[in-house]
């Protein structure tokens, strides 16, 4: 089944403890992206990647890191999480870069930082 | 930030009623997408519109892209409980921006 998977789905952690949220897609998509979704603020893009070893900042990159060493994986790294990073995170992939290609979203990761 | 404003923010209607939700921007965009997100899931693409004045239909859903390509609307005819969800508009190519969404509840 073609899909985007994220792990873990739920995570509760403490301030300053490094964590990684994994994202993997099995559709051979070039483009991958991370978003956070907060009440009243909608979906905001954190980072995106147009291909292996190519990553760019989105709207809200502060406090996050990403890497794209393989086409299928795009992990999101929080080196020192803070409570304001408590949010619902989505990974997405798209067949190609450029205008108006469909984004395929993962099921989301709910992160709580205490 | 390329602001996308969606209205209304919340909408609660009875099954069978019609409704329209809106997505507006102060700048022109080359294309716009509409997604629907159900609780506990990621957004799912409904449609992409690219031409000013374009109208696309998806069963009971009608999407329109404004002539000036600054706004779009989604009209639902005879809403059903299965239409309940968060409707999001999105613009951009690689650096994508989403509106804050319209949360629709259709009451049986």
PDB file of C-alpha atoms in Angstrom:
ATOM      1  CA  UNK A   1       0.000   0.000   0.000  1.00  0.00           C
ATOM      2  CA  UNK A   2       1.322   3.431  -0.967  1.00  0.00           C
ATOM      3  CA  UNK A   3       1.720   5.457   2.172  1.00  0.00           C
ATOM      4  CA  UNK A   4       3.648   7.867   4.345  1.00  0.00           C
ATOM      5  CA  UNK A   5       4.449   6.509   7.785  1.00  0.00           C
ATOM      6  CA  UNK A   6       5.492   8.417  10.879  1.00  0.00           C
ATOM      7  CA  UNK A   7       6.834   7.174  14.191  1.00  0.00           C
ATOM      8  CA  UNK A   8       6.062   7.533  16.946  1.00  0.00           C
ATOM      9  CA  UNK A   9       2.407   8.537  16.691  1.00  0.00           C
ATOM     10  CA  UNK A  10       2.399   9.916  20.234  1.00  0.00           C
ATOM     11  CA  UNK A  11       5.302  11.177  22.309  1.00  0.00           C
ATOM     12  CA  UNK A  12       5.550  12.853  25.680  1.00  0.00           C
ATOM     13  CA  UNK A  13       8.988  14.129  26.595  1.00  0.00           C
ATOM     14  CA  UNK A  14      10.752  16.645  28.802  1.00  0.00           C
ATOM     15  CA  UNK A  15      12.424  19.914  27.942  1.00  0.00           C
ATOM     16  CA  UNK A  16      15.911  19.493  26.503  1.00  0.00           C
ATOM     17  CA  UNK A  17      15.800  15.782  25.762  1.00  0.00           C
ATOM     18  CA  UNK A  18      16.741  15.246  22.109  1.00  0.00           C
ATOM     19  CA  UNK A  19      14.225  13.395  20.007  1.00  0.00           C
ATOM     20  CA  UNK A  20      13.709  12.252  16.441  1.00  0.00           C
ATOM     21  CA  UNK A  21      10.440  11.716  14.621  1.00  0.00           C
ATOM     22  CA  UNK A  22      10.862   9.429  11.651  1.00  0.00           C
ATOM     23  CA  UNK A  23       9.072   9.743   8.323  1.00  0.00           C
ATOM     24  CA  UNK A  24       9.180   7.250   5.497  1.00  0.00           C
ATOM     25  CA  UNK A  25       7.400   7.016   2.141  1.00  0.00           C
ATOM     26  CA  UNK A  26       7.227   4.043  -0.218  1.00  0.00           C
ATOM     27  CA  UNK A  27       6.139   5.925  -3.357  1.00  0.00           C
ATOM     28  CA  UNK A  28       9.585   6.970  -4.626  1.00  0.00           C
ATOM     29  CA  UNK A  29       8.594  10.616  -4.218  1.00  0.00           C
ATOM     30  CA  UNK A  30      11.196  13.314  -4.739  1.00  0.00           C
ATOM     31  CA  UNK A  31       9.656  15.921  -2.457  1.00  0.00           C
ATOM     32  CA  UNK A  32       9.130  15.580   1.292  1.00  0.00           C
ATOM     33  CA  UNK A  33       8.094  18.105   3.899  1.00  0.00           C
ATOM     34  CA  UNK A  34       7.349  18.586   7.588  1.00  0.00           C
ATOM     35  CA  UNK A  35       4.509  20.647   9.055  1.00  0.00           C
ATOM     36  CA  UNK A  36       3.230  21.493  12.486  1.00  0.00           C
ATOM     37  CA  UNK A  37      -0.433  22.106  13.181  1.00  0.00           C
ATOM     38  CA  UNK A  38      -1.558  24.296  16.062  1.00  0.00           C
ATOM     39  CA  UNK A  39      -5.051  25.534  16.967  1.00  0.00           C
ATOM     40  CA  UNK A  40      -5.769  28.869  15.351  1.00  0.00           C
ATOM     41  CA  UNK A  41      -2.518  28.828  13.380  1.00  0.00           C
ATOM     42  CA  UNK A  42      -3.213  26.060  10.921  1.00  0.00           C
ATOM     43  CA  UNK A  43      -0.573  24.003   9.157  1.00  0.00           C
ATOM     44  CA  UNK A  44       2.822  25.665   8.988  1.00  0.00           C
ATOM     45  CA  UNK A  45       5.746  24.282   7.021  1.00  0.00           C
ATOM     46  CA  UNK A  46       8.910  23.578   9.003  1.00  0.00           C
ATOM     47  CA  UNK A  47      11.336  22.214   6.402  1.00  0.00           C
ATOM     48  CA  UNK A  48      11.117  20.685   2.976  1.00  0.00           C
ATOM     49  CA  UNK A  49      13.351  18.644   0.726  1.00  0.00           C
ATOM     50  CA  UNK A  50      13.283  18.553  -3.058  1.00  0.00           C
ATOM     51  CA  UNK A  51      15.636  15.598  -3.319  1.00  0.00           C
ATOM     52  CA  UNK A  52      18.326  13.631  -1.511  1.00  0.00           C
ATOM     53  CA  UNK A  53      20.768  15.925   0.296  1.00  0.00           C
ATOM     54  CA  UNK A  54      18.665  19.010  -0.618  1.00  0.00           C
ATOM     55  CA  UNK A  55      16.750  20.651   2.230  1.00  0.00           C
ATOM     56  CA  UNK A  56      15.300  24.145   2.716  1.00  0.00           C
ATOM     57  CA  UNK A  57      13.664  26.105   5.496  1.00  0.00           C
ATOM     58  CA  UNK A  58       9.933  26.547   5.535  1.00  0.00           C
ATOM     59  CA  UNK A  59       7.934  29.059   7.504  1.00  0.00           C
ATOM     60  CA  UNK A  60       8.909  27.971  11.049  1.00  0.00           C
ATOM     61  CA  UNK A  61      12.305  26.183  11.036  1.00  0.00           C
ATOM     62  CA  UNK A  62      13.682  27.463  14.354  1.00  0.00           C
ATOM     63  CA  UNK A  63      14.427  24.674  16.815  1.00  0.00           C
ATOM     64  CA  UNK A  64      14.258  21.898  14.223  1.00  0.00           C
ATOM     65  CA  UNK A  65      16.704  20.012  12.046  1.00  0.00           C
ATOM     66  CA  UNK A  66      16.153  17.620   9.168  1.00  0.00           C
ATOM     67  CA  UNK A  67      18.212  15.373   6.958  1.00  0.00           C
ATOM     68  CA  UNK A  68      17.578  13.611   3.656  1.00  0.00           C
ATOM     69  CA  UNK A  69      20.212  10.935   3.205  1.00  0.00           C
ATOM     70  CA  UNK A  70      17.890   8.550   1.416  1.00  0.00           C
ATOM     71  CA  UNK A  71      14.993   9.295  -0.880  1.00  0.00           C
ATOM     72  CA  UNK A  72      12.432   7.467   1.238  1.00  0.00           C
ATOM     73  CA  UNK A  73      13.297   8.903   4.674  1.00  0.00           C
ATOM     74  CA  UNK A  74      13.061  12.419   6.074  1.00  0.00           C
ATOM     75  CA  UNK A  75      13.504  12.485   9.866  1.00  0.00           C
ATOM     76  CA  UNK A  76      12.666  15.540  11.972  1.00  0.00           C
ATOM     77  CA  UNK A  77      15.114  16.206  14.799  1.00  0.00           C
ATOM     78  CA  UNK A  78      14.491  18.338  17.860  1.00  0.00           C
ATOM     79  CA  UNK A  79      17.909  18.797  19.478  1.00  0.00           C
ATOM     80  CA  UNK A  80      16.573  20.510  22.613  1.00  0.00           C
ATOM     81  CA  UNK A  81      12.773  20.439  22.690  1.00  0.00           C
ATOM     82  CA  UNK A  82      10.884  23.184  24.469  1.00  0.00           C
ATOM     83  CA  UNK A  83       7.233  23.400  25.552  1.00  0.00           C
ATOM     84  CA  UNK A  84       6.408  25.711  22.633  1.00  0.00           C
ATOM     85  CA  UNK A  85       7.165  22.796  20.316  1.00  0.00           C
ATOM     86  CA  UNK A  86       4.212  20.891  21.709  1.00  0.00           C
ATOM     87  CA  UNK A  87       2.150  20.342  18.588  1.00  0.00           C
ATOM     88  CA  UNK A  88       0.757  17.924  16.024  1.00  0.00           C
ATOM     89  CA  UNK A  89       3.365  17.162  13.382  1.00  0.00           C
ATOM     90  CA  UNK A  90       2.740  15.927   9.856  1.00  0.00           C
ATOM     91  CA  UNK A  91       5.135  14.607   7.275  1.00  0.00           C
ATOM     92  CA  UNK A  92       4.139  14.743   3.614  1.00  0.00           C
ATOM     93  CA  UNK A  93       5.551  13.666   0.281  1.00  0.00           C
ATOM     94  CA  UNK A  94       4.856  14.592  -3.324  1.00  0.00           C
ATOM     95  CA  UNK A  95       5.805  12.965  -6.640  1.00  0.00           C
ATOM     96  CA  UNK A  96       7.697  15.973  -7.956  1.00  0.00           C
ATOM     97  CA  UNK A  97       8.768  19.419  -6.950  1.00  0.00           C
ATOM     98  CA  UNK A  98       7.095  22.496  -8.366  1.00  0.00           C
ATOM     99  CA  UNK A  99       3.609  23.840  -8.558  1.00  0.00           C
ATOM    100  CA  UNK A 100       0.483  22.100  -7.426  1.00  0.00           C
ATOM    101  CA  UNK A 101       1.471  18.477  -7.037  1.00  0.00           C
ATOM    102  CA  UNK A 102      -0.589  16.538  -4.531  1.00  0.00           C
ATOM    103  CA  UNK A 103       0.849  16.249  -1.048  1.00  0.00           C
ATOM    104  CA  UNK A 104       0.404  12.837   0.574  1.00  0.00           C
ATOM    105  CA  UNK A 105       0.302  13.228   4.326  1.00  0.00           C
ATOM    106  CA  UNK A 106       1.258  10.836   7.064  1.00  0.00           C
ATOM    107  CA  UNK A 107      -1.054  10.141  10.018  1.00  0.00           C
ATOM    108  CA  UNK A 108       0.572  12.682  12.313  1.00  0.00           C
ATOM    109  CA  UNK A 109       2.692  12.638  15.470  1.00  0.00           C
ATOM    110  CA  UNK A 110       1.330  14.290  18.580  1.00  0.00           C
ATOM    111  CA  UNK A 111       4.229  15.655  20.616  1.00  0.00           C
ATOM    112  CA  UNK A 112       3.973  17.007  24.137  1.00  0.00           C
ATOM    113  CA  UNK A 113       7.003  18.673  25.731  1.00  0.00           C
ATOM    114  CA  UNK A 114       6.739  19.263  29.468  1.00  0.00           C
TER     115      UNK A 114
ATOM    116  CA  UNK B   1       4.334  35.153   5.123  1.00  0.00           C
ATOM    117  CA  UNK B   2       1.891  34.634   2.265  1.00  0.00           C
ATOM    118  CA  UNK B   3      -1.361  34.916   4.192  1.00  0.00           C
ATOM    119  CA  UNK B   4      -4.329  32.781   3.219  1.00  0.00           C
ATOM    120  CA  UNK B   5      -7.507  33.755   5.023  1.00  0.00           C
ATOM    121  CA  UNK B   6     -10.318  31.246   5.277  1.00  0.00           C
ATOM    122  CA  UNK B   7     -13.873  31.989   6.313  1.00  0.00           C
ATOM    123  CA  UNK B   8     -15.869  31.139   8.194  1.00  0.00           C
ATOM    124  CA  UNK B   9     -13.628  29.627  10.819  1.00  0.00           C
ATOM    125  CA  UNK B  10     -16.404  27.355  12.112  1.00  0.00           C
ATOM    126  CA  UNK B  11     -19.624  26.230  10.457  1.00  0.00           C
ATOM    127  CA  UNK B  12     -22.309  23.948  11.858  1.00  0.00           C
ATOM    128  CA  UNK B  13     -25.240  23.036   9.631  1.00  0.00           C
ATOM    129  CA  UNK B  14     -28.006  20.493   9.302  1.00  0.00           C
ATOM    130  CA  UNK B  15     -27.793  17.599   6.896  1.00  0.00           C
ATOM    131  CA  UNK B  16     -29.197  18.580   3.509  1.00  0.00           C
ATOM    132  CA  UNK B  17     -28.259  22.248   3.690  1.00  0.00           C
ATOM    133  CA  UNK B  18     -25.946  24.002   1.228  1.00  0.00           C
ATOM    134  CA  UNK B  19     -22.850  25.928   2.267  1.00  0.00           C
ATOM    135  CA  UNK B  20     -19.939  27.903   0.862  1.00  0.00           C
ATOM    136  CA  UNK B  21     -16.514  28.449   2.393  1.00  0.00           C
ATOM    137  CA  UNK B  22     -13.916  30.889   1.188  1.00  0.00           C
ATOM    138  CA  UNK B  23     -10.176  31.246   0.806  1.00  0.00           C
ATOM    139  CA  UNK B  24      -8.730  34.707   0.148  1.00  0.00           C
ATOM    140  CA  UNK B  25      -5.324  36.224  -0.366  1.00  0.00           C
ATOM    141  CA  UNK B  26      -4.027  39.719  -1.019  1.00  0.00           C
ATOM    142  CA  UNK B  27      -1.658  38.404  -3.683  1.00  0.00           C
ATOM    143  CA  UNK B  28      -2.100  36.452  -6.885  1.00  0.00           C
ATOM    144  CA  UNK B  29      -1.313  32.773  -6.821  1.00  0.00           C
ATOM    145  CA  UNK B  30      -0.576  30.480  -9.736  1.00  0.00           C
ATOM    146  CA  UNK B  31      -2.597  27.601  -8.319  1.00  0.00           C
ATOM    147  CA  UNK B  32      -4.533  26.640  -5.259  1.00  0.00           C
ATOM    148  CA  UNK B  33      -5.384  23.354  -3.625  1.00  0.00           C
ATOM    149  CA  UNK B  34      -8.199  22.333  -1.314  1.00  0.00           C
ATOM    150  CA  UNK B  35      -7.701  19.594   1.267  1.00  0.00           C
ATOM    151  CA  UNK B  36     -10.025  17.960   3.774  1.00  0.00           C
ATOM    152  CA  UNK B  37      -8.741  16.724   7.117  1.00  0.00           C
ATOM    153  CA  UNK B  38     -10.712  14.372   9.322  1.00  0.00           C
ATOM    154  CA  UNK B  39     -10.012  14.011  13.049  1.00  0.00           C
ATOM    155  CA  UNK B  40      -6.889  11.981  13.776  1.00  0.00           C
ATOM    156  CA  UNK B  41      -5.722  11.936  10.168  1.00  0.00           C
ATOM    157  CA  UNK B  42      -3.607  13.938   7.771  1.00  0.00           C
ATOM    158  CA  UNK B  43      -5.147  16.190   5.118  1.00  0.00           C
ATOM    159  CA  UNK B  44      -6.288  14.609   1.849  1.00  0.00           C
ATOM    160  CA  UNK B  45      -6.310  16.493  -1.443  1.00  0.00           C
ATOM    161  CA  UNK B  46      -9.726  17.302  -2.910  1.00  0.00           C
ATOM    162  CA  UNK B  47      -8.820  19.433  -5.915  1.00  0.00           C
ATOM    163  CA  UNK B  48      -6.229  21.658  -7.567  1.00  0.00           C
ATOM    164  CA  UNK B  49      -7.303  24.767  -9.492  1.00  0.00           C
ATOM    165  CA  UNK B  50      -4.875  26.596 -11.762  1.00  0.00           C
ATOM    166  CA  UNK B  51      -6.786  28.845 -14.178  1.00  0.00           C
ATOM    167  CA  UNK B  52      -8.544  32.077 -13.223  1.00  0.00           C
ATOM    168  CA  UNK B  53     -12.307  31.557 -13.345  1.00  0.00           C
ATOM    169  CA  UNK B  54     -11.925  27.793 -13.305  1.00  0.00           C
ATOM    170  CA  UNK B  55     -14.762  25.708 -11.872  1.00  0.00           C
ATOM    171  CA  UNK B  56     -14.278  22.088 -10.871  1.00  0.00           C
ATOM    172  CA  UNK B  57     -16.870  19.685  -9.547  1.00  0.00           C
ATOM    173  CA  UNK B  58     -16.340  16.677  -7.347  1.00  0.00           C
ATOM    174  CA  UNK B  59     -19.726  15.049  -6.780  1.00  0.00           C
ATOM    175  CA  UNK B  60     -21.566  17.503  -4.491  1.00  0.00           C
ATOM    176  CA  UNK B  61     -18.534  19.781  -4.099  1.00  0.00           C
ATOM    177  CA  UNK B  62     -17.961  22.707  -6.468  1.00  0.00           C
ATOM    178  CA  UNK B  63     -14.669  24.577  -6.411  1.00  0.00           C
ATOM    179  CA  UNK B  64     -14.145  27.954  -8.030  1.00  0.00           C
ATOM    180  CA  UNK B  65     -10.948  29.901  -8.606  1.00  0.00           C
ATOM    181  CA  UNK B  66     -11.448  33.656  -8.771  1.00  0.00           C
ATOM    182  CA  UNK B  67     -10.887  35.464 -12.079  1.00  0.00           C
ATOM    183  CA  UNK B  68      -8.025  37.440 -10.556  1.00  0.00           C
ATOM    184  CA  UNK B  69      -6.555  34.298  -8.953  1.00  0.00           C
ATOM    185  CA  UNK B  70      -6.623  35.866  -5.484  1.00  0.00           C
ATOM    186  CA  UNK B  71      -9.522  33.897  -4.048  1.00  0.00           C
ATOM    187  CA  UNK B  72     -11.322  30.592  -4.195  1.00  0.00           C
ATOM    188  CA  UNK B  73     -14.537  29.106  -2.908  1.00  0.00           C
ATOM    189  CA  UNK B  74     -15.846  25.672  -2.082  1.00  0.00           C
ATOM    190  CA  UNK B  75     -19.574  25.066  -2.297  1.00  0.00           C
ATOM    191  CA  UNK B  76     -21.171  21.924  -0.911  1.00  0.00           C
ATOM    192  CA  UNK B  77     -24.670  20.995  -2.016  1.00  0.00           C
ATOM    193  CA  UNK B  78     -26.903  18.945   0.269  1.00  0.00           C
ATOM    194  CA  UNK B  79     -24.287  18.454   2.945  1.00  0.00           C
ATOM    195  CA  UNK B  80     -23.985  15.037   4.570  1.00  0.00           C
ATOM    196  CA  UNK B  81     -22.459  14.002   7.906  1.00  0.00           C
ATOM    197  CA  UNK B  82     -19.559  12.483   5.964  1.00  0.00           C
ATOM    198  CA  UNK B  83     -18.606  15.991   4.839  1.00  0.00           C
ATOM    199  CA  UNK B  84     -17.677  16.854   8.420  1.00  0.00           C
ATOM    200  CA  UNK B  85     -14.039  17.872   8.696  1.00  0.00           C
ATOM    201  CA  UNK B  86     -11.489  20.654   8.459  1.00  0.00           C
ATOM    202  CA  UNK B  87     -11.259  22.201   4.992  1.00  0.00           C
ATOM    203  CA  UNK B  88      -7.905  23.739   4.159  1.00  0.00           C
ATOM    204  CA  UNK B  89      -6.733  25.744   1.192  1.00  0.00           C
ATOM    205  CA  UNK B  90      -3.086  25.768   0.208  1.00  0.00           C
ATOM    206  CA  UNK B  91      -0.854  27.655  -2.180  1.00  0.00           C
ATOM    207  CA  UNK B  92       2.744  27.489  -3.240  1.00  0.00           C
ATOM    208  CA  UNK B  93       5.142  25.230  -5.044  1.00  0.00           C
ATOM    209  CA  UNK B  94       7.839  23.870  -2.771  1.00  0.00           C
ATOM    210  CA  UNK B  95       7.473  26.347   0.094  1.00  0.00           C
ATOM    211  CA  UNK B  96       3.812  25.748   0.834  1.00  0.00           C
ATOM    212  CA  UNK B  97       1.341  27.846   2.810  1.00  0.00           C
ATOM    213  CA  UNK B  98      -1.958  26.716   4.246  1.00  0.00           C
ATOM    214  CA  UNK B  99      -4.927  28.685   5.464  1.00  0.00           C
ATOM    215  CA  UNK B 100      -6.135  28.192   9.032  1.00  0.00           C
ATOM    216  CA  UNK B 101      -9.099  26.222   7.765  1.00  0.00           C
ATOM    217  CA  UNK B 102     -12.869  26.029   8.079  1.00  0.00           C
ATOM    218  CA  UNK B 103     -14.107  23.453  10.546  1.00  0.00           C
ATOM    219  CA  UNK B 104     -17.395  22.074   9.213  1.00  0.00           C
ATOM    220  CA  UNK B 105     -19.835  20.013  11.248  1.00  0.00           C
ATOM    221  CA  UNK B 106     -22.846  18.489   9.521  1.00  0.00           C
ATOM    222  CA  UNK B 107     -25.514  17.435  11.983  1.00  0.00           C
ATOM    223  CA  UNK B 108     -27.656  14.425  11.012  1.00  0.00           C
TER     224      UNK B 108
END
